[in-house]
mmCIF file of C-alpha atoms in Angstrom:
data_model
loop_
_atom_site.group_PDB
_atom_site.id
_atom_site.type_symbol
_atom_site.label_atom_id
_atom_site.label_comp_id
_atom_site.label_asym_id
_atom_site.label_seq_id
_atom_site.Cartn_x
_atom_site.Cartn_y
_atom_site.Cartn_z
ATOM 1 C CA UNK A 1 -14.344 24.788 7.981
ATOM 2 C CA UNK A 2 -11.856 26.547 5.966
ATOM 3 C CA UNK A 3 -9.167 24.390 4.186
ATOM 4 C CA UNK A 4 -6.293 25.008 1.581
ATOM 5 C CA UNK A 5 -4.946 22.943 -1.479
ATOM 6 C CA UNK A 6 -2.839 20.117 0.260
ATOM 7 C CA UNK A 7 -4.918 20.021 3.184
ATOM 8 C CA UNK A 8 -5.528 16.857 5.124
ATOM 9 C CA UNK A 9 -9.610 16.754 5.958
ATOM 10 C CA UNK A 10 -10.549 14.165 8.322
ATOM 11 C CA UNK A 11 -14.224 13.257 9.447
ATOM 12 C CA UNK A 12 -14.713 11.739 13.521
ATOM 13 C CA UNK A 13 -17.561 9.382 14.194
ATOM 14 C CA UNK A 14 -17.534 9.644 18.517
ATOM 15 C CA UNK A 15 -20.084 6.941 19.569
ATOM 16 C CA UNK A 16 -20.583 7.680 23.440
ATOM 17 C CA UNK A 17 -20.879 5.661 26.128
ATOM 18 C CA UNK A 18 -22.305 2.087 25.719
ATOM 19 C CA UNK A 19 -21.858 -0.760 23.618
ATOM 20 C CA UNK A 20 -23.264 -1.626 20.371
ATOM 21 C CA UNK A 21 -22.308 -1.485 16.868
ATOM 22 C CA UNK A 22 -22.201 1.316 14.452
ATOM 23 C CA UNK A 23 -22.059 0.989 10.631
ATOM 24 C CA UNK A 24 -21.639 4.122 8.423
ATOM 25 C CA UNK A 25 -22.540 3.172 4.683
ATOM 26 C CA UNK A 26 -21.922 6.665 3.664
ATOM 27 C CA UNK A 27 -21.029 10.243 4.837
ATOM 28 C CA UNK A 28 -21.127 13.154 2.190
ATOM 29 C CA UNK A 29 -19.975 17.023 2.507
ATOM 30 C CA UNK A 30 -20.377 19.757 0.171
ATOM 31 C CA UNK A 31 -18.029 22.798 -0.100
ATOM 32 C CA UNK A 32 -17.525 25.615 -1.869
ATOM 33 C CA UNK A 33 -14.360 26.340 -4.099
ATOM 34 C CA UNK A 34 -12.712 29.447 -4.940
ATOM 35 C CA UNK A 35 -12.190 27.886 -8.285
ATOM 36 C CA UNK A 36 -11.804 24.099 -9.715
ATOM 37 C CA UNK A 37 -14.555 22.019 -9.342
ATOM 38 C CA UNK A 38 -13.270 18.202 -10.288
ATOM 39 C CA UNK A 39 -12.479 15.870 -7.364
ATOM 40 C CA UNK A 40 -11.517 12.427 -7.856
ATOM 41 C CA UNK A 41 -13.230 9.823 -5.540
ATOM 42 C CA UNK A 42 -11.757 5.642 -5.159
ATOM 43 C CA UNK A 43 -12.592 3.114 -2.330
ATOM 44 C CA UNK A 44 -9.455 1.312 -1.872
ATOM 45 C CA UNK A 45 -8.485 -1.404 0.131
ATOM 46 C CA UNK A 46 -8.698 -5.450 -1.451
ATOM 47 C CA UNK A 47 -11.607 -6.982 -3.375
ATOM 48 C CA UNK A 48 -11.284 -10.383 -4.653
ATOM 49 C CA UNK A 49 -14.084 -11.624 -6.366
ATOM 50 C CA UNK A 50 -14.124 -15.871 -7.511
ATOM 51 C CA UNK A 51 -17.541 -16.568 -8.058
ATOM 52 C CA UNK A 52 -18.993 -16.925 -11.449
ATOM 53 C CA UNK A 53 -21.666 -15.132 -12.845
ATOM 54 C CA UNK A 54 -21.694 -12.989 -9.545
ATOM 55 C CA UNK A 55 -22.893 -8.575 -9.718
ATOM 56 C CA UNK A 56 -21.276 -6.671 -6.686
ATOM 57 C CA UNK A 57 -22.046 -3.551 -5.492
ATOM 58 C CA UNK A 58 -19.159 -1.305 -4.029
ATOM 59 C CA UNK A 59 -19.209 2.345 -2.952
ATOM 60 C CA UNK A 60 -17.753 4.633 -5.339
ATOM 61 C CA UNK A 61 -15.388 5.993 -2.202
ATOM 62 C CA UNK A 62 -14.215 4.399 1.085
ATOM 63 C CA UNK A 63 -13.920 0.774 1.657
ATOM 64 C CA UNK A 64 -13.885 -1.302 -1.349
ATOM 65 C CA UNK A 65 -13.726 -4.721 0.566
ATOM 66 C CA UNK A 66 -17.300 -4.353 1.729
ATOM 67 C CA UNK A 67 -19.011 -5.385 -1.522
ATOM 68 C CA UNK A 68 -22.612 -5.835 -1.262
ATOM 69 C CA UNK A 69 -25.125 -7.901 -3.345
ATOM 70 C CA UNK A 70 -27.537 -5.236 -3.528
ATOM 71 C CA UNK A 71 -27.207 -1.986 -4.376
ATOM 72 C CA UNK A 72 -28.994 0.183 -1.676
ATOM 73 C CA UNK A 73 -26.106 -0.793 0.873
ATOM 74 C CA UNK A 74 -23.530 0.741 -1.215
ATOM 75 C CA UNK A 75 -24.790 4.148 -2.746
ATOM 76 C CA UNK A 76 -24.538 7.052 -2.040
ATOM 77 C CA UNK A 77 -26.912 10.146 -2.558
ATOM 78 C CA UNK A 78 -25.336 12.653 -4.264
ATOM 79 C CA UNK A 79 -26.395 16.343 -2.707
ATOM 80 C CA UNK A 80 -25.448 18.551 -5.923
ATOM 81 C CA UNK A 81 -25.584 18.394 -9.744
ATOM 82 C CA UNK A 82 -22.590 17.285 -11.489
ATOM 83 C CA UNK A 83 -21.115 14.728 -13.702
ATOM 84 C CA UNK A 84 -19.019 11.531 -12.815
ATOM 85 C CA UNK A 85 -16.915 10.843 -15.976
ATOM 86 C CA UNK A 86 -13.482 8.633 -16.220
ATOM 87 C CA UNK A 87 -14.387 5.613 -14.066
ATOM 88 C CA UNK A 88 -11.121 3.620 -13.239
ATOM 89 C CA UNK A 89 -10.200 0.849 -11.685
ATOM 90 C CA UNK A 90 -6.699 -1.124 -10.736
ATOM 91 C CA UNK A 91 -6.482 -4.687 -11.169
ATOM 92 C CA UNK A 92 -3.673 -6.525 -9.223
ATOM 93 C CA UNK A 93 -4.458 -9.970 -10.339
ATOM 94 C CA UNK A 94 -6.703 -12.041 -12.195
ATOM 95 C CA UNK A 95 -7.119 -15.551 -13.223
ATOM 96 C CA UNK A 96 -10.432 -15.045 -14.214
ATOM 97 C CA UNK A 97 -11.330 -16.982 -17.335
ATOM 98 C CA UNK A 98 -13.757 -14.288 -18.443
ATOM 99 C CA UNK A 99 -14.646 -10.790 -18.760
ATOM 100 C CA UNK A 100 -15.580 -9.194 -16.060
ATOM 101 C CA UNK A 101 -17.152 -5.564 -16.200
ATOM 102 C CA UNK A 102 -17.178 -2.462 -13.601
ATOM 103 C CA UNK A 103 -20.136 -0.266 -14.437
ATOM 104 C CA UNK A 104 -21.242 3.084 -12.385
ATOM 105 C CA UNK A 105 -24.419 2.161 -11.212
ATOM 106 C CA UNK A 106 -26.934 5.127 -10.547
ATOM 107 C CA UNK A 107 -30.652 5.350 -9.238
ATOM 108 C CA UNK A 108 -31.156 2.027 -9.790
ATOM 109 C CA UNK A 109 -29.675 1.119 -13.317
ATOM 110 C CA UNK A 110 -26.434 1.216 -14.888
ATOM 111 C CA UNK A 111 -25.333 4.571 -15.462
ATOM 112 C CA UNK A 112 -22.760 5.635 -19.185
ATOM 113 C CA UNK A 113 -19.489 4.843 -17.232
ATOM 114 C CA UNK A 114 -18.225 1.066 -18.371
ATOM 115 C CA UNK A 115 -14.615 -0.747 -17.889
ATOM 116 C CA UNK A 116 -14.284 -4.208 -19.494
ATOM 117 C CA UNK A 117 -11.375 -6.580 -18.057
ATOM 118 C CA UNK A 118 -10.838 -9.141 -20.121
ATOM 119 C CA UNK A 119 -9.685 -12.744 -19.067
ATOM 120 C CA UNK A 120 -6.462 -12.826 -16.993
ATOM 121 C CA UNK A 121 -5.611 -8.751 -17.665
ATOM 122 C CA UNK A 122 -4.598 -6.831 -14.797
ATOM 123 C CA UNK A 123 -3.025 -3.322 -14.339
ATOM 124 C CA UNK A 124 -4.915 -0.231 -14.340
ATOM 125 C CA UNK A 125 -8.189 0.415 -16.093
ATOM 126 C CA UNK A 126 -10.432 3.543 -17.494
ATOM 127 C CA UNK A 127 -13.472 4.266 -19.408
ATOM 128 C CA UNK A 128 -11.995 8.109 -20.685
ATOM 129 C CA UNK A 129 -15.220 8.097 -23.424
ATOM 130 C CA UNK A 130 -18.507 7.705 -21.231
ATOM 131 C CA UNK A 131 -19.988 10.575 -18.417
ATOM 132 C CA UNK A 132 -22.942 10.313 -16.351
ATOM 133 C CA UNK A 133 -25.116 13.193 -15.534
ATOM 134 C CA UNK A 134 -26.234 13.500 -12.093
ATOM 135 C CA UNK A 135 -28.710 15.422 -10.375
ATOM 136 C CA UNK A 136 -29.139 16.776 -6.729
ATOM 137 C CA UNK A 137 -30.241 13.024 -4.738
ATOM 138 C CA UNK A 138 -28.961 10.602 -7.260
ATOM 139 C CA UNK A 139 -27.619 7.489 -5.707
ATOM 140 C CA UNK A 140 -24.828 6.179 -6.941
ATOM 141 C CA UNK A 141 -22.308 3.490 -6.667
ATOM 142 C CA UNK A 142 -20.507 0.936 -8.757
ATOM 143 C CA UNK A 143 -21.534 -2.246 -9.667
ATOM 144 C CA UNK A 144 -18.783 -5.299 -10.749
ATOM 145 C CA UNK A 145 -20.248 -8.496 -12.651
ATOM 146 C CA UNK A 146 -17.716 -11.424 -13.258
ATOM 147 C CA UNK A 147 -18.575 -13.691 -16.189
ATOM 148 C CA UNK A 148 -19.472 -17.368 -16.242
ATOM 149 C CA UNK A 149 -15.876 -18.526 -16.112
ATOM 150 C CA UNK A 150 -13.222 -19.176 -13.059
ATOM 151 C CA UNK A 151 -10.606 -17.966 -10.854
ATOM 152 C CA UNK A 152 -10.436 -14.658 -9.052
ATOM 153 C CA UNK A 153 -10.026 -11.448 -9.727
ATOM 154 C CA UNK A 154 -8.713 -8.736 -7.115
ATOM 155 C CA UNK A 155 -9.142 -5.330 -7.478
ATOM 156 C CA UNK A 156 -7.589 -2.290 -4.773
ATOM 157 C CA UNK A 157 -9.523 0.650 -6.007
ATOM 158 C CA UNK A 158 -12.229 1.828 -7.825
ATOM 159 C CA UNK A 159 -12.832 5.332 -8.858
ATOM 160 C CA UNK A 160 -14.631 8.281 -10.604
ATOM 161 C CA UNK A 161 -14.269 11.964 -11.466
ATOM 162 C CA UNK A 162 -16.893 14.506 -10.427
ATOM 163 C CA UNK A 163 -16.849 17.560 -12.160
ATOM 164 C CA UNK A 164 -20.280 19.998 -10.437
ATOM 165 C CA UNK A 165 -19.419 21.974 -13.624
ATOM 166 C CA UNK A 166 -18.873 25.659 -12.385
ATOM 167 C CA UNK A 167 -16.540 27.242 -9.955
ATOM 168 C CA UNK A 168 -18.444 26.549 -6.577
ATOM 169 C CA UNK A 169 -20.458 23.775 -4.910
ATOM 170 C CA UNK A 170 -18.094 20.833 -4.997
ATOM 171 C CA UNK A 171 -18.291 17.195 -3.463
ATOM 172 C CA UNK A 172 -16.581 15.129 -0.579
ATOM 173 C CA UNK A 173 -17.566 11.533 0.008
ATOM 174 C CA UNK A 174 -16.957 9.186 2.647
ATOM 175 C CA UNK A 175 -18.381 5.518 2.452
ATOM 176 C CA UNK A 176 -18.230 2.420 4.359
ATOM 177 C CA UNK A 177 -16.467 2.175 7.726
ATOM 178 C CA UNK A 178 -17.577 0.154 10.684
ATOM 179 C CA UNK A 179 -17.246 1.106 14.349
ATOM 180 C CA UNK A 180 -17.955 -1.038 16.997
ATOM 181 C CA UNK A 181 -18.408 -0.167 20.321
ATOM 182 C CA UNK A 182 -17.477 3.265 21.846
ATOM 183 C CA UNK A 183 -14.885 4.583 20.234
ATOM 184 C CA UNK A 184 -13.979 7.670 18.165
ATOM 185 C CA UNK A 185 -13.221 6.545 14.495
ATOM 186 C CA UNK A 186 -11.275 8.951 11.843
ATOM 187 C CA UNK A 187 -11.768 8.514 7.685
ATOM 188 C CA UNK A 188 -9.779 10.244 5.444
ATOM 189 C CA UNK A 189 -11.517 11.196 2.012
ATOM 190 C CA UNK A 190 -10.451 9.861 -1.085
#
């Protein structure tokens, strides 16, 4: 597929005939640029978090609201070499009495990239210091631990930069949609 800057790329999931249920946790592309190689990647929609003490696992693009408790149901494997740097986050509201932390999480540990949201902050978030090298079948995601306090916290995105480093080979990802029964089901990319 050939596509220019401003383009609209959409991805359709057709699931026949029949009934059933169909759950993507994760769809990923690779292209190839003429030049430029950073793309920008959020999962959007509303997370609130009130339980204490609690580490969520959302995919680093698509549907934020579907935080898992473990990891493996929200990463994604990464098909080139690259680096994720300025991990970001937006904050809408938060009574939280604590810190709570958003941390890219990669082949099972937590990766450079760190955020910090201290009691009651909101507004938007990013760690502009910290970069993550990843290699071709990483697995990545980001993980969100609230402290031992109360209240909620709601985020509507969370994000990261990749950079693949040279003009070429570049990323899309697509995570987390849900289709049930037949039906043909589009996702834009972040």
């Amino acid at each position: 597929v050939s596509f220019s800057a401003g383009d609209t790329i959409d991805v359709a999931v057709t699931t026949g005939t029949g009934t059933g249920n169909l759950t993507t946790r994760a769809m990923t592309a690779t292209y190839e640029a003429s030049s430029g190689t950073s793309q920008f990647f959020a999962s959007t929609k509303s997370l609130s978090i009130s339980t204490a003490s609690l580490t969520d696992y959302v995919p680093i693009c698509g549907d934020l609201s579907i935080a898992q408790t473990v990891a493996a149901n929200s990463q994604i494997n990464i098909p080139i070499a690259g680096t994720f740097k300025n991990l970001q986050c937006y904050v809408s509201a938060n009574s939280r009495t604590t810190n709570t932390t958003v941390k890219l999480y990669k082949n099972g540990g937590v990766g450079s990239g760190s955020i910090t949201i201290g009691s009651s902050a909101t507004g938007f978030f990013e760690d502009t210091t910290n970069t993550d090298s990843i290699a071709v079948g990483d697995l990545v995601c980001a993980q969100i631990v609230t402290g031992t306090g109360t209240g909620t916290i709601t985020f509507t995105f969370v994000g990261v930069t990749f950079d693949s480093g040279t003009d070429g080979s570049s990323l899309i990802a697509l995570a987390g949609t849900t289709n049930t029964g037949p039906a043909v089901r589009y996702v834009s990319p972040t």
